[in-house]
Coordinates of C-alpha atoms in Angstrom, one line a residue:
Chain A
M1 CA 18.5 -32.3 16.1
R2 CA 20.0 -29.1 17.5
D3 CA 17.9 -26.2 18.8
V4 CA 17.9 -23.1 16.5
Y5 CA 17.7 -19.5 17.6
V6 CA 17.0 -16.2 15.9
A7 CA 20.0 -14.0 16.7
G8 CA 19.4 -11.0 14.4
I9 CA 16.6 -9.3 12.4
G10 CA 16.5 -6.7 9.8
I11 CA 13.9 -5.1 7.5
T12 CA 13.4 -2.4 4.9
T13 CA 10.5 0.0 4.8
F14 CA 7.8 -1.7 2.8
T15 CA 6.7 0.7 0.1
R16 CA 7.7 1.4 -3.5
L17 CA 11.5 1.0 -3.5
E18 CA 13.4 2.2 -6.5
Y19 CA 16.5 0.2 -5.8
P20 CA 17.8 -2.9 -7.5
L21 CA 16.3 -6.1 -6.0
S22 CA 19.6 -7.4 -4.6
E23 CA 20.2 -4.1 -2.9
I24 CA 16.9 -4.3 -1.1
A25 CA 17.8 -7.8 0.1
S26 CA 21.3 -6.7 1.0
Y27 CA 20.0 -3.7 3.0
A28 CA 17.7 -5.9 5.2
S29 CA 20.4 -8.5 5.5
M30 CA 23.0 -5.9 6.7
M31 CA 20.5 -4.8 9.3
A32 CA 20.2 -8.4 10.5
L33 CA 23.9 -9.1 10.5
K34 CA 24.5 -5.9 12.4
D35 CA 21.7 -6.7 14.9
A36 CA 23.2 -10.2 15.5
G37 CA 26.7 -8.9 15.6
V38 CA 28.1 -11.3 12.9
T39 CA 30.0 -10.6 9.8
E40 CA 30.3 -14.1 8.3
V41 CA 27.7 -16.7 7.6
D42 CA 27.9 -20.3 6.5
Q43 CA 24.9 -20.3 4.3
L44 CA 22.3 -17.8 3.0
Y45 CA 18.8 -18.5 1.7
V46 CA 17.1 -15.8 -0.3
A47 CA 13.3 -16.1 -0.6
N48 CA 11.7 -14.5 -3.7
M49 CA 8.9 -15.3 -6.0
G50 CA 9.1 -13.0 -9.0
A51 CA 12.6 -11.9 -9.8
P52 CA 13.0 -13.8 -13.0
R53 CA 9.6 -12.7 -14.3
V54 CA 9.1 -9.2 -12.8
N55 CA 12.7 -8.0 -12.4
H56 CA 14.5 -10.0 -15.1
Q57 CA 16.9 -11.4 -12.6
T58 CA 17.9 -15.0 -11.7
A59 CA 20.4 -16.5 -9.3
L60 CA 19.4 -13.9 -6.7
A61 CA 21.1 -15.6 -3.8
S62 CA 24.5 -15.5 -5.6
A63 CA 24.0 -11.8 -6.2
V64 CA 23.2 -11.1 -2.6
A65 CA 26.1 -13.2 -1.3
D66 CA 28.5 -11.1 -3.4
S67 CA 26.7 -7.8 -2.6
L68 CA 27.2 -8.5 1.1
S69 CA 30.7 -9.7 0.7
L70 CA 29.7 -13.0 2.3
L71 CA 31.7 -15.1 -0.1
P72 CA 32.4 -18.0 0.0
A73 CA 29.2 -18.9 1.9
G74 CA 26.8 -21.3 0.4
A75 CA 23.8 -19.6 -1.2
A76 CA 20.5 -20.7 -2.7
A77 CA 17.3 -19.0 -3.7
I78 CA 14.0 -20.4 -2.5
E79 CA 10.8 -19.9 -4.6
N80 CA 7.7 -21.2 -3.0
G81 CA 5.1 -18.7 -4.0
P82 CA 3.9 -16.3 -1.2
A83 CA 5.2 -18.9 1.3
S84 CA 8.7 -18.5 0.0
G85 CA 9.8 -16.6 3.1
A86 CA 8.8 -19.2 5.7
A87 CA 10.0 -22.0 3.4
A88 CA 13.4 -20.3 3.4
I89 CA 13.4 -20.1 7.2
K90 CA 12.6 -23.8 7.2
A91 CA 15.6 -24.5 5.0
G92 CA 17.7 -22.4 7.3
F93 CA 16.4 -24.2 10.3
Q94 CA 17.3 -27.5 8.8
A95 CA 20.8 -26.4 8.0
V96 CA 21.5 -25.3 11.6
A97 CA 19.5 -28.1 13.3
S98 CA 21.3 -30.8 11.3
G99 CA 24.6 -29.5 12.4
M100 CA 25.7 -28.7 8.9
D101 CA 25.9 -24.9 9.5
D102 CA 26.1 -22.7 12.6
V103 CA 25.1 -19.3 11.2
V104 CA 22.6 -18.9 8.4
L105 CA 21.2 -15.8 6.9
V106 CA 17.6 -16.0 5.6
A107 CA 16.5 -13.0 3.6
G108 CA 13.2 -12.5 1.8
V109 CA 12.7 -9.9 -0.9
E110 CA 10.3 -8.8 -3.6
R111 CA 10.1 -5.8 -5.9
M112 CA 6.6 -6.0 -7.4
R113 CA 6.1 -2.3 -8.1
E114 CA 8.6 -2.3 -10.9
V115 CA 5.6 -3.3 -13.0
N116 CA 2.1 -1.9 -13.1
N117 CA -0.7 -3.2 -10.9
L118 CA -2.2 -5.3 -13.7
E119 CA 1.1 -7.0 -14.4
A120 CA 1.7 -7.5 -10.7
T121 CA -1.8 -9.1 -10.3
D122 CA -1.0 -11.4 -13.3
F123 CA 2.4 -12.3 -11.9
V124 CA 0.8 -13.4 -8.6
A125 CA -1.9 -15.3 -10.5
T126 CA 0.7 -17.5 -12.1
L127 CA 0.6 -19.6 -8.9
T128 CA -2.9 -20.8 -9.7
H129 CA -3.5 -24.0 -11.6
P130 CA -2.5 -23.3 -15.2
L131 CA -5.1 -25.4 -16.9
T132 CA -8.1 -25.2 -14.7
E133 CA -7.7 -21.7 -13.2
Y134 CA -5.2 -19.3 -14.8
I135 CA -6.4 -19.7 -18.4
Y136 CA -9.9 -18.7 -17.3
G137 CA -8.6 -15.5 -15.8
V138 CA -8.7 -16.4 -12.1
T139 CA -6.7 -14.0 -10.0
L140 CA -6.0 -14.1 -6.3
P141 CA -8.6 -11.5 -5.5
A142 CA -11.1 -13.6 -7.4
H143 CA -10.2 -16.7 -5.5
A144 CA -10.4 -14.8 -2.2
A145 CA -13.8 -13.4 -3.2
M146 CA -15.3 -16.8 -4.0
F147 CA -13.9 -18.1 -0.7
T148 CA -15.3 -15.2 1.1
R149 CA -18.8 -15.7 -0.4
L150 CA -18.8 -19.3 0.7
Y151 CA -17.6 -18.3 4.2
M152 CA -20.3 -15.7 4.5
E153 CA -23.0 -18.2 3.5
K154 CA -21.7 -21.0 5.8
Y155 CA -20.6 -19.1 8.9
G156 CA -22.4 -15.7 8.9
V157 CA -19.4 -13.6 8.2
T158 CA -20.5 -10.1 6.9
E159 CA -18.8 -7.3 5.1
R160 CA -18.7 -5.5 8.5
H161 CA -16.5 -8.3 9.9
L162 CA -14.2 -7.9 6.9
A163 CA -14.0 -4.2 7.3
M164 CA -13.2 -4.7 11.0
V165 CA -10.2 -6.7 10.1
G166 CA -9.1 -4.0 7.6
V167 CA -9.5 -1.2 10.1
K168 CA -7.8 -3.1 12.9
N169 CA -4.7 -4.0 10.8
Q170 CA -4.3 -0.9 8.7
N171 CA -4.5 1.3 11.8
A172 CA -2.1 -1.1 13.6
A173 CA 0.4 -0.3 10.9
L174 CA 0.5 3.3 12.2
N175 CA 2.5 2.0 15.1
N176 CA 5.0 0.3 12.7
E177 CA 7.4 2.7 11.1
W178 CA 8.4 0.1 8.5
A179 CA 4.8 -0.5 7.3
H180 CA 3.6 0.4 3.9
L181 CA 0.2 2.0 4.7
Q182 CA 0.5 4.9 7.1
Q183 CA -3.0 6.1 6.7
E184 CA -5.7 5.7 9.3
I185 CA -9.1 4.4 8.1
S186 CA -12.4 4.2 9.9
M187 CA -15.5 2.1 9.7
E188 CA -17.6 5.1 8.9
G189 CA -15.3 6.1 6.1
I190 CA -15.0 2.7 4.4
L191 CA -18.4 1.2 5.2
D192 CA -21.1 3.4 6.8
S193 CA -20.9 6.8 5.2
P194 CA -22.7 7.8 1.9
E195 CA -19.3 8.0 0.3
A196 CA -18.1 4.6 1.5
M197 CA -18.9 2.8 -1.8
T198 CA -16.7 5.3 -3.6
N199 CA -14.0 5.3 -1.0
N200 CA -14.0 1.5 -0.8
P201 CA -15.4 0.0 -4.0
Y202 CA -15.7 -3.6 -4.7
V203 CA -12.7 -5.1 -6.4
A204 CA -14.1 -8.6 -6.5
E205 CA -17.4 -8.7 -4.8
P206 CA -17.9 -9.2 -1.8
L207 CA -14.3 -8.0 -1.3
R208 CA -13.6 -4.3 -1.4
F209 CA -10.6 -2.2 -1.9
F210 CA -9.7 -2.1 1.8
D211 CA -10.1 -5.8 2.1
A212 CA -6.9 -6.4 0.1
C213 CA -3.3 -5.9 1.0
P214 CA -1.3 -3.4 -1.0
V215 CA 1.3 -4.3 -3.6
S216 CA 4.6 -3.6 -2.0
D217 CA 8.3 -3.7 -2.4
G218 CA 10.5 -4.7 0.5
G219 CA 12.9 -7.0 2.1
A220 CA 13.4 -8.7 5.5
A221 CA 16.1 -10.9 7.0
I222 CA 16.8 -13.0 10.0
I223 CA 20.0 -14.7 11.3
L224 CA 19.5 -18.3 12.5
V225 CA 22.2 -19.8 14.7
S226 CA 22.9 -22.8 16.9
E227 CA 22.4 -22.6 20.7
E228 CA 26.1 -22.3 21.3
K229 CA 26.5 -19.5 18.8
A230 CA 23.4 -17.7 20.2
K231 CA 24.9 -17.7 23.7
E232 CA 28.2 -16.4 22.4
L233 CA 26.4 -13.5 20.6
G234 CA 24.5 -12.6 23.7
R235 CA 21.3 -11.5 21.9
P236 CA 17.9 -12.4 23.5
M237 CA 17.4 -16.1 23.2
I238 CA 14.5 -16.5 20.8
R239 CA 14.1 -20.2 19.8
L240 CA 12.5 -21.3 16.7
S241 CA 10.6 -24.0 18.5
G242 CA 8.2 -25.5 15.9
I243 CA 7.8 -25.8 12.2
G244 CA 5.0 -27.3 10.2
Q245 CA 4.5 -27.3 6.5
A246 CA 1.7 -28.8 4.5
T247 CA 0.2 -28.7 1.0
D248 CA -3.3 -28.9 -0.4
T249 CA -4.7 -29.4 -3.9
H250 CA -3.3 -27.0 -6.5
A251 CA -6.8 -26.3 -8.0
V252 CA -9.1 -25.0 -5.3
F253 CA -12.2 -26.6 -6.9
E254 CA -10.8 -30.1 -6.1
R255 CA -11.1 -29.6 -2.4
E256 CA -14.0 -31.5 -0.7
E257 CA -14.9 -28.4 1.4
P258 CA -13.3 -25.3 0.0
T259 CA -13.9 -23.3 3.2
D260 CA -11.6 -25.7 5.0
L261 CA -8.0 -24.7 4.8
L262 CA -6.5 -28.1 5.5
A263 CA -2.9 -27.2 4.8
V264 CA -3.2 -24.4 7.4
R265 CA -4.7 -26.8 9.9
K266 CA -2.0 -29.5 9.3
A267 CA 0.9 -27.0 9.3
A268 CA -0.2 -25.5 12.6
K269 CA -0.8 -28.9 14.2
D270 CA 2.7 -30.0 13.2
A271 CA 4.3 -26.9 14.5
F272 CA 2.5 -27.1 17.8
E273 CA 3.4 -30.8 18.2
M274 CA 7.1 -30.1 17.5
S275 CA 7.2 -27.2 19.9
G276 CA 5.1 -28.8 22.7
L277 CA 2.8 -25.7 22.7
T278 CA -0.9 -25.4 22.2
P279 CA -2.9 -22.5 20.6
E280 CA -3.7 -21.3 24.1
D281 CA 0.0 -20.9 24.8
I282 CA 0.6 -18.3 22.1
D283 CA 0.9 -14.7 23.2
V284 CA 1.1 -13.0 19.7
A285 CA 0.5 -14.2 16.2
E286 CA 1.2 -13.1 12.6
L287 CA -1.4 -14.5 10.2
H288 CA -1.3 -14.2 6.4
D289 CA -4.1 -11.6 5.8
A290 CA -3.5 -10.9 2.2
F291 CA -7.3 -10.6 2.2
T292 CA -9.2 -9.8 5.3
I293 CA -11.2 -13.0 5.2
L294 CA -8.0 -15.0 5.5
E295 CA -7.2 -13.6 9.0
I296 CA -10.6 -14.8 10.2
A297 CA -10.4 -18.2 8.6
E298 CA -6.8 -18.8 9.6
S299 CA -7.5 -17.8 13.2
E300 CA -9.8 -20.8 13.3
E301 CA -7.7 -23.2 11.4
V302 CA -4.6 -22.7 13.6
G303 CA -6.8 -23.4 16.6
F304 CA -7.2 -20.0 18.2
F305 CA -11.0 -20.3 17.8
P306 CA -13.5 -23.0 16.9
K307 CA -14.3 -23.2 13.2
G308 CA -16.8 -20.6 12.2
E309 CA -16.2 -18.4 15.3
G310 CA -13.3 -16.3 14.2
H311 CA -15.5 -13.4 13.3
T312 CA -17.3 -13.4 16.6
A313 CA -14.0 -13.4 18.4
L314 CA -13.0 -10.5 16.2
E315 CA -16.2 -8.7 17.2
K316 CA -15.3 -9.1 20.9
G317 CA -11.8 -7.6 20.3
E318 CA -10.1 -10.8 21.1
T319 CA -7.7 -10.5 18.2
A320 CA -6.8 -6.8 18.8
L321 CA -3.8 -5.6 20.9
G322 CA -4.8 -6.3 24.5
G323 CA -7.2 -9.1 23.4
K324 CA -6.9 -12.8 24.1
I325 CA -4.7 -13.5 21.1
P326 CA -3.4 -10.3 19.4
I327 CA -3.1 -10.9 15.7
N328 CA -1.1 -8.8 13.2
V329 CA -0.3 -6.0 15.7
G330 CA 2.3 -4.7 13.3
G331 CA -0.3 -4.3 10.5
G332 CA -0.1 -7.7 9.0
L333 CA 0.0 -8.0 5.2
K334 CA -2.9 -5.6 5.1
G335 CA -1.1 -2.7 6.7
R336 CA 2.6 -3.6 6.6
G337 CA 2.4 -4.6 2.9
H338 CA 3.0 -7.9 1.1
P339 CA 6.1 -8.1 -1.0
V340 CA 5.4 -11.7 -1.5
G341 CA 8.8 -13.3 -1.1
A342 CA 9.6 -11.2 1.9
T343 CA 6.4 -11.7 3.8
G344 CA 7.2 -14.9 5.6
V345 CA 10.5 -13.4 6.9
A346 CA 8.8 -10.1 7.8
Q347 CA 6.4 -12.1 9.9
A348 CA 9.3 -13.7 11.8
W349 CA 10.8 -10.2 12.1
E350 CA 7.6 -9.0 13.8
I351 CA 7.4 -11.9 16.2
V352 CA 11.0 -11.7 17.2
T353 CA 10.5 -7.9 17.7
Q354 CA 7.6 -8.7 20.0
L355 CA 9.4 -11.4 22.0
R356 CA 12.3 -9.1 22.5
G357 CA 9.9 -6.5 23.9
D358 CA 10.9 -4.0 21.2
G359 CA 7.4 -3.5 19.8
G360 CA 6.9 0.0 21.2
K361 CA 3.3 1.2 20.9
R362 CA 2.3 -2.2 19.4
Q363 CA 4.0 -4.3 22.0
V364 CA 2.0 -7.2 23.4
E365 CA 2.7 -7.0 27.1
G366 CA 4.9 -9.8 28.3
A367 CA 4.9 -11.8 25.1
K368 CA 7.0 -14.9 25.4
T369 CA 5.6 -17.1 22.7
G370 CA 4.6 -16.4 19.1
L371 CA 3.3 -17.9 15.9
S372 CA 3.6 -17.0 12.3
L373 CA 1.6 -18.4 9.4
N374 CA 2.8 -18.0 5.8
F375 CA 0.1 -18.9 3.3
G376 CA 1.1 -19.8 -0.2
G377 CA -1.0 -20.3 -3.3
F378 CA -4.6 -20.2 -2.3
G379 CA -3.8 -22.4 0.7
N380 CA -2.0 -25.0 -1.2
N381 CA 1.4 -24.6 0.5
V382 CA 1.5 -23.3 4.0
V383 CA 4.3 -22.9 6.6
C384 CA 3.7 -22.4 10.3
L385 CA 6.4 -21.4 12.7
T386 CA 6.3 -21.1 16.5
Y387 CA 8.8 -19.1 18.6
V388 CA 9.7 -19.1 22.3
R389 CA 11.7 -16.6 24.3
E390 CA 13.8 -18.6 26.7
D391 CA 15.6 -16.1 29.0
Chain B
M1 CA 0.1 58.5 -28.2
S2 CA -0.1 56.5 -25.0
V3 CA -1.0 52.8 -25.0
D4 CA -2.2 50.8 -21.9
L5 CA -0.3 47.7 -22.7
E6 CA -1.7 45.8 -19.7
K7 CA -5.1 46.0 -21.3
I8 CA -3.7 44.2 -24.3
L9 CA -1.8 41.6 -22.4
R10 CA -4.6 40.8 -19.9
P11 CA -7.1 38.3 -21.3
V12 CA -10.8 39.1 -21.3
E13 CA -12.4 36.8 -18.8
S14 CA -15.8 35.2 -19.5
P15 CA -18.4 35.1 -16.9
M16 CA -18.4 31.7 -15.1
K17 CA -20.8 30.6 -12.5
P18 CA -19.1 29.9 -9.1
Y19 CA -18.7 26.4 -7.8
E20 CA -21.0 25.5 -5.0
P21 CA -18.9 24.0 -2.1
K22 CA -19.5 20.5 -1.0
Y23 CA -18.1 18.1 1.5
M24 CA -17.6 14.3 1.7
M25 CA -16.2 11.8 4.1
L26 CA -12.9 10.2 3.4
A27 CA -12.0 6.6 4.2
S28 CA -10.2 8.0 7.3
G29 CA -13.5 9.3 8.6
E30 CA -12.3 12.9 8.1
A31 CA -14.5 15.4 6.2
V32 CA -13.0 17.1 3.2
V33 CA -14.4 20.3 1.8
V34 CA -14.2 21.1 -1.9
R35 CA -14.5 24.8 -2.7
Q36 CA -13.5 27.4 -5.2
V37 CA -10.4 29.4 -4.6
F38 CA -10.2 32.9 -6.0
R39 CA -7.3 35.1 -7.0
D40 CA -6.4 36.6 -3.6
E41 CA -5.8 33.1 -2.1
I42 CA -3.5 31.9 -4.9
P43 CA -0.3 32.9 -3.0
D44 CA -1.2 30.4 -0.3
L45 CA -1.5 27.7 -2.9
L46 CA 1.8 28.6 -4.5
K47 CA 3.6 28.2 -1.2
A48 CA 2.3 24.6 -0.9
V49 CA 3.0 23.7 -4.6
E50 CA 6.6 25.0 -4.8
P51 CA 8.2 22.2 -2.6
L52 CA 6.7 19.6 -4.9
L53 CA 8.8 20.8 -7.8
H54 CA 11.6 18.8 -6.2
V55 CA 9.7 15.6 -5.6
E56 CA 11.0 13.3 -8.3
R57 CA 8.4 10.6 -8.1
D58 CA 5.0 9.9 -9.7
Y59 CA 5.6 13.0 -11.9
Y60 CA 5.0 15.3 -9.0
D61 CA 7.8 17.5 -10.3
V62 CA 6.3 18.0 -13.7
V63 CA 2.8 18.5 -12.5
A64 CA 3.8 20.8 -9.7
A65 CA 5.9 23.0 -12.1
R66 CA 2.9 23.2 -14.5
V67 CA 0.4 23.9 -11.7
Y68 CA 2.7 26.6 -10.3
A69 CA 2.9 28.3 -13.7
E70 CA -0.9 28.0 -14.2
L71 CA -1.7 29.5 -10.8
L72 CA 0.8 32.2 -11.2
G73 CA -0.6 33.0 -14.6
Y74 CA -4.1 33.2 -13.1
Y75 CA -2.9 35.4 -10.2
Q76 CA -1.1 37.8 -12.6
Y77 CA -4.0 37.9 -15.2
R78 CA -2.1 35.9 -17.8
F79 CA -4.4 32.9 -18.1
Q80 CA -7.8 33.0 -19.7
D81 CA -10.9 31.6 -17.9
Q82 CA -9.2 29.5 -15.4
Y83 CA -10.8 28.2 -12.2
V84 CA -9.2 26.6 -9.2
L85 CA -10.8 24.3 -6.6
A86 CA -9.2 23.3 -3.3
L87 CA -9.8 20.3 -1.2
Q88 CA -9.2 21.0 2.5
V89 CA -9.3 18.8 5.6
D90 CA -9.5 20.8 8.8
G91 CA -8.4 23.8 6.7
E92 CA -5.3 21.9 5.5
L93 CA -4.8 21.9 1.8
A94 CA -5.2 18.3 0.6
A95 CA -5.5 18.8 -3.2
I96 CA -5.7 21.4 -5.9
V97 CA -7.6 20.9 -9.1
N98 CA -7.9 23.4 -11.9
G99 CA -9.2 23.7 -15.5
R100 CA -10.5 26.3 -17.8
Q101 CA -13.3 27.1 -20.1
V102 CA -12.3 27.0 -23.8
T103 CA -15.8 27.9 -25.2
P104 CA -19.2 28.0 -23.5
T105 CA -19.6 24.3 -24.5
L106 CA -16.1 23.0 -24.1
G107 CA -14.0 22.6 -21.0
L108 CA -10.4 21.7 -20.5
S109 CA -9.0 20.0 -17.5
L110 CA -5.6 21.3 -16.4
H111 CA -4.3 19.5 -13.3
T112 CA -5.2 17.4 -10.3
L113 CA -2.5 17.7 -7.7
A114 CA -3.0 15.6 -4.5
L115 CA -1.0 16.9 -1.6
R116 CA -2.2 14.1 0.7
R117 CA -2.2 10.6 -0.6
G118 CA -4.0 7.3 -0.1
L119 CA -7.5 8.4 0.4
R120 CA -8.8 9.0 -3.2
I121 CA -8.5 12.7 -2.5
G122 CA -7.2 13.3 -6.1
A123 CA -10.0 11.2 -7.5
H124 CA -12.6 13.2 -5.5
G125 CA -11.0 16.4 -6.7
F126 CA -11.1 15.3 -10.3
A127 CA -14.8 14.3 -10.0
A128 CA -15.6 17.7 -8.5
K129 CA -14.0 19.6 -11.4
M130 CA -15.8 17.4 -13.9
E131 CA -19.0 18.2 -12.0
Y132 CA -18.2 21.9 -12.3
H133 CA -17.6 21.6 -16.0
I134 CA -20.7 19.5 -16.8
D135 CA -23.3 20.5 -14.2
T136 CA -22.4 24.1 -13.4
L137 CA -20.8 25.5 -16.5
G138 CA -22.9 23.3 -18.8
H139 CA -20.0 22.1 -21.0
N140 CA -20.8 19.3 -23.4
E141 CA -17.4 17.7 -22.9
V142 CA -14.1 18.2 -21.2
L143 CA -10.7 17.6 -22.7
V144 CA -8.4 15.6 -20.5
V145 CA -4.9 14.3 -20.5
A146 CA -2.9 12.4 -17.9
E147 CA 0.7 13.0 -17.0
S148 CA 1.2 10.0 -14.8
P149 CA 0.1 6.3 -14.8
I150 CA -2.0 7.0 -11.7
G151 CA -3.8 9.7 -13.6
F152 CA -4.3 7.5 -16.6
R153 CA -5.9 4.8 -14.4
R154 CA -8.1 7.2 -12.6
W155 CA -9.4 9.2 -15.6
M156 CA -9.0 7.3 -18.8
I157 CA -9.9 3.9 -17.4
E158 CA -12.3 4.6 -14.5
Y159 CA -14.3 7.1 -16.6
K160 CA -13.9 5.2 -19.8
L161 CA -12.9 8.5 -21.6
E162 CA -13.3 8.8 -25.3
K163 CA -10.4 9.6 -27.7
R164 CA -10.1 13.0 -29.2
F165 CA -6.7 12.4 -30.6
H166 CA -7.1 14.9 -33.4
I167 CA -7.1 17.7 -30.8
P168 CA -3.7 18.5 -29.2
H169 CA -4.2 19.2 -25.6
E170 CA -2.9 22.5 -24.2
L171 CA -0.7 20.5 -21.8
G172 CA 2.3 19.6 -24.0
G173 CA 0.3 19.2 -27.2
V174 CA -0.4 15.6 -26.5
P175 CA -3.5 13.8 -27.9
S176 CA -6.6 14.6 -25.9
W177 CA -9.2 12.4 -24.3
A178 CA -12.7 13.6 -23.5
L179 CA -15.3 13.2 -20.8
T180 CA -18.7 13.7 -22.3
K181 CA -21.9 14.5 -20.3
E182 CA -23.1 11.0 -21.1
L183 CA -19.9 9.4 -19.7
F184 CA -20.1 11.6 -16.6
D185 CA -23.7 10.6 -16.0
R186 CA -22.7 6.9 -16.2
A187 CA -19.9 7.4 -13.7
R188 CA -22.0 9.6 -11.4
S189 CA -23.3 6.8 -9.1
K190 CA -19.9 5.2 -8.5
L191 CA -17.3 8.0 -8.7
V192 CA -19.0 11.3 -7.9
V193 CA -19.9 11.9 -4.2
G194 CA -20.4 14.9 -2.0
R195 CA -23.0 16.5 0.2
R196 CA -24.5 20.0 0.1
P197 CA -24.8 22.4 1.8
V198 CA -21.5 22.2 3.7
P199 CA -22.2 22.6 7.5
P200 CA -21.2 26.2 8.5
D201 CA -18.4 25.1 10.9
L202 CA -16.7 23.0 8.2
L203 CA -17.1 25.7 5.6
D204 CA -15.9 28.5 7.9
K205 CA -12.8 26.5 8.7
A206 CA -12.0 26.0 5.1
M207 CA -12.7 29.6 4.1
D208 CA -10.8 31.1 7.0
K209 CA -7.4 30.1 5.8
I210 CA -5.7 27.6 3.5
L211 CA -3.3 25.9 5.9
P212 CA -0.3 24.1 4.4
P213 CA -0.4 20.3 4.2
S214 CA 1.0 18.6 7.3
D215 CA 2.1 15.5 5.4
P216 CA 2.9 16.5 1.8
P217 CA 4.5 14.1 -0.7
T218 CA 8.3 14.1 -0.1
P219 CA 11.2 13.2 -2.4
P220 CA 12.4 9.6 -2.4
L221 CA 14.8 8.8 0.4
D222 CA 17.7 9.6 -1.9
P223 CA 16.9 10.0 -5.6
L224 CA 20.5 9.1 -6.5
A225 CA 20.8 6.2 -4.3
A226 CA 19.7 3.7 -6.9
T227 CA 22.1 5.0 -9.4
R228 CA 24.9 5.2 -6.9
A229 CA 24.1 1.6 -5.9
L230 CA 25.2 0.5 -9.3
Y231 CA 28.7 1.5 -8.4
D232 CA 28.3 0.4 -4.8
P233 CA 27.8 -3.3 -4.8
T234 CA 28.1 -3.6 -1.0
A235 CA 25.1 -1.2 -0.5
T236 CA 27.3 0.8 1.8
A237 CA 25.7 4.0 0.7
L238 CA 22.2 2.9 1.4
V239 CA 23.0 1.5 4.8
T240 CA 25.1 4.5 5.8
Q241 CA 22.3 6.8 4.8
R242 CA 19.9 4.9 7.0
W243 CA 22.2 4.8 10.0
E244 CA 22.8 8.5 9.7
M245 CA 19.0 9.0 9.6
E246 CA 18.6 6.8 12.7
K247 CA 21.4 8.7 14.5
G248 CA 19.7 12.0 13.5
A249 CA 16.4 10.8 14.8
Q250 CA 18.0 9.8 18.1
N251 CA 19.7 13.1 18.5
A252 CA 16.6 15.1 17.5

């Protein structure tokens, strides 16, 4: 199997984008192509979750290939729920690692704000089990709320811990010009003041407004190449060193212990084994904080902290910029936004930015290794990636 | 025979109790002061509203145009029984809300214009003006319409407004909704916040001068880009625009 490198990255602002879906993907892709210095690719994968339903568009990869004048490259769309982005990166990795292709464009894109927030919530809820969850009105915020309640009872997580994640990540987004939320928040404003319950009401108790990521539009793209091509292009040598992917039961109630995110655990374990790294080796991480509780739980499941101690590490500042393992320094899903199909690729974009030393005010000093975790369903399909800077 | 036409044109204003200022903390931790604005300060508001006429998103253009006309009408004595409240953060204008008294028992909500977004500032402003109608002016109900989906969600859904579809609202003649005292009382604990009295330093800063907003809503990157993209399948226009912006930022 050949080594695979990330030679180019691109992203759009995450916000409400009033452009056609394929244009958003094309824009991010052009940035990535320009960054890598390539004009042709062998293959492109376009990650997206909702185009047929939300944007009334199918065969998105063909549209993007034509839009970018990349014909006659091979093209395929990847739909894997909110883990579509990292799943597409995995497909791109396989294409290059196998020797089939030398240059692969992986783009992720979503335009969720074309519909109102109720429709967007319903669209995302279609990933739940159709017979045991969806028909009873379960949404992702509802899933996350039940998970949070269990986590609180079992491990002592409080609403204050959740708010700490929200403040950390939303304020981190202020250092990321591409992030959706550019509004500082404070613990006093969202938790402690007499107005806090109005500023930050419950959306699905115990989760409040600022515990959830925003609904965003956006696109991100990366260029994957072989080692030979990477050297030829002369960009920083960022190797995609490990990939793990795992699944769990579709219906959450079927899990023996619902607070255990077994797919996260397995995906991270496999990625570490493939890369030869351990959790202690990671300098910077992107975790899938669609809800604040997920950052805490995932930080334990990937192995950064023992089970049940993620929130105490958070209290000590270990997950903040300058801490033991900085998590979501670009805002995460909470601050950067979560255009679902784009998120996995945007996480890769952030890690590569960090490993190149281009993070500006959010740069993790001397970062050489990174990890990104893309969480699909409610933990039923998870992809973990590790990255190493080699030069 | 001489006729003072101005006396005929100028509406007779009803006595209306003033709004008692209050303040509240935003999610950002900043304090926002809500206070009444009177005629002599209207030009400061007009300066802040005018640029929003050109913001073609979320109905800012429509709302700004109507607010501008309402404020100008108030300033030039061509609007009956209007009041205006301003929300200010460190003196900076964050939102304008206005309405008017139709009869001693009936109020009419005109507009809620947030000049700073993402902190429920508009929602706080709307709550303040409903408080003024119901608690201060003693109105039994207030007629409301929404011009944007955001407004519909905030007013009609959050306050569970009642239909008064047989009454055309003064804003465009569309069917009215109503906030009754009972509905307001039900919403009070969740949606209406604020502390009184306002600490003197906060109030002084707000009263001293209405400063323009430092981060007002802006037009989309290029309102025509989406349309042009239909004829630009390679997205060249979008990318060129971004590169030009980047170049401009580097040169700045």
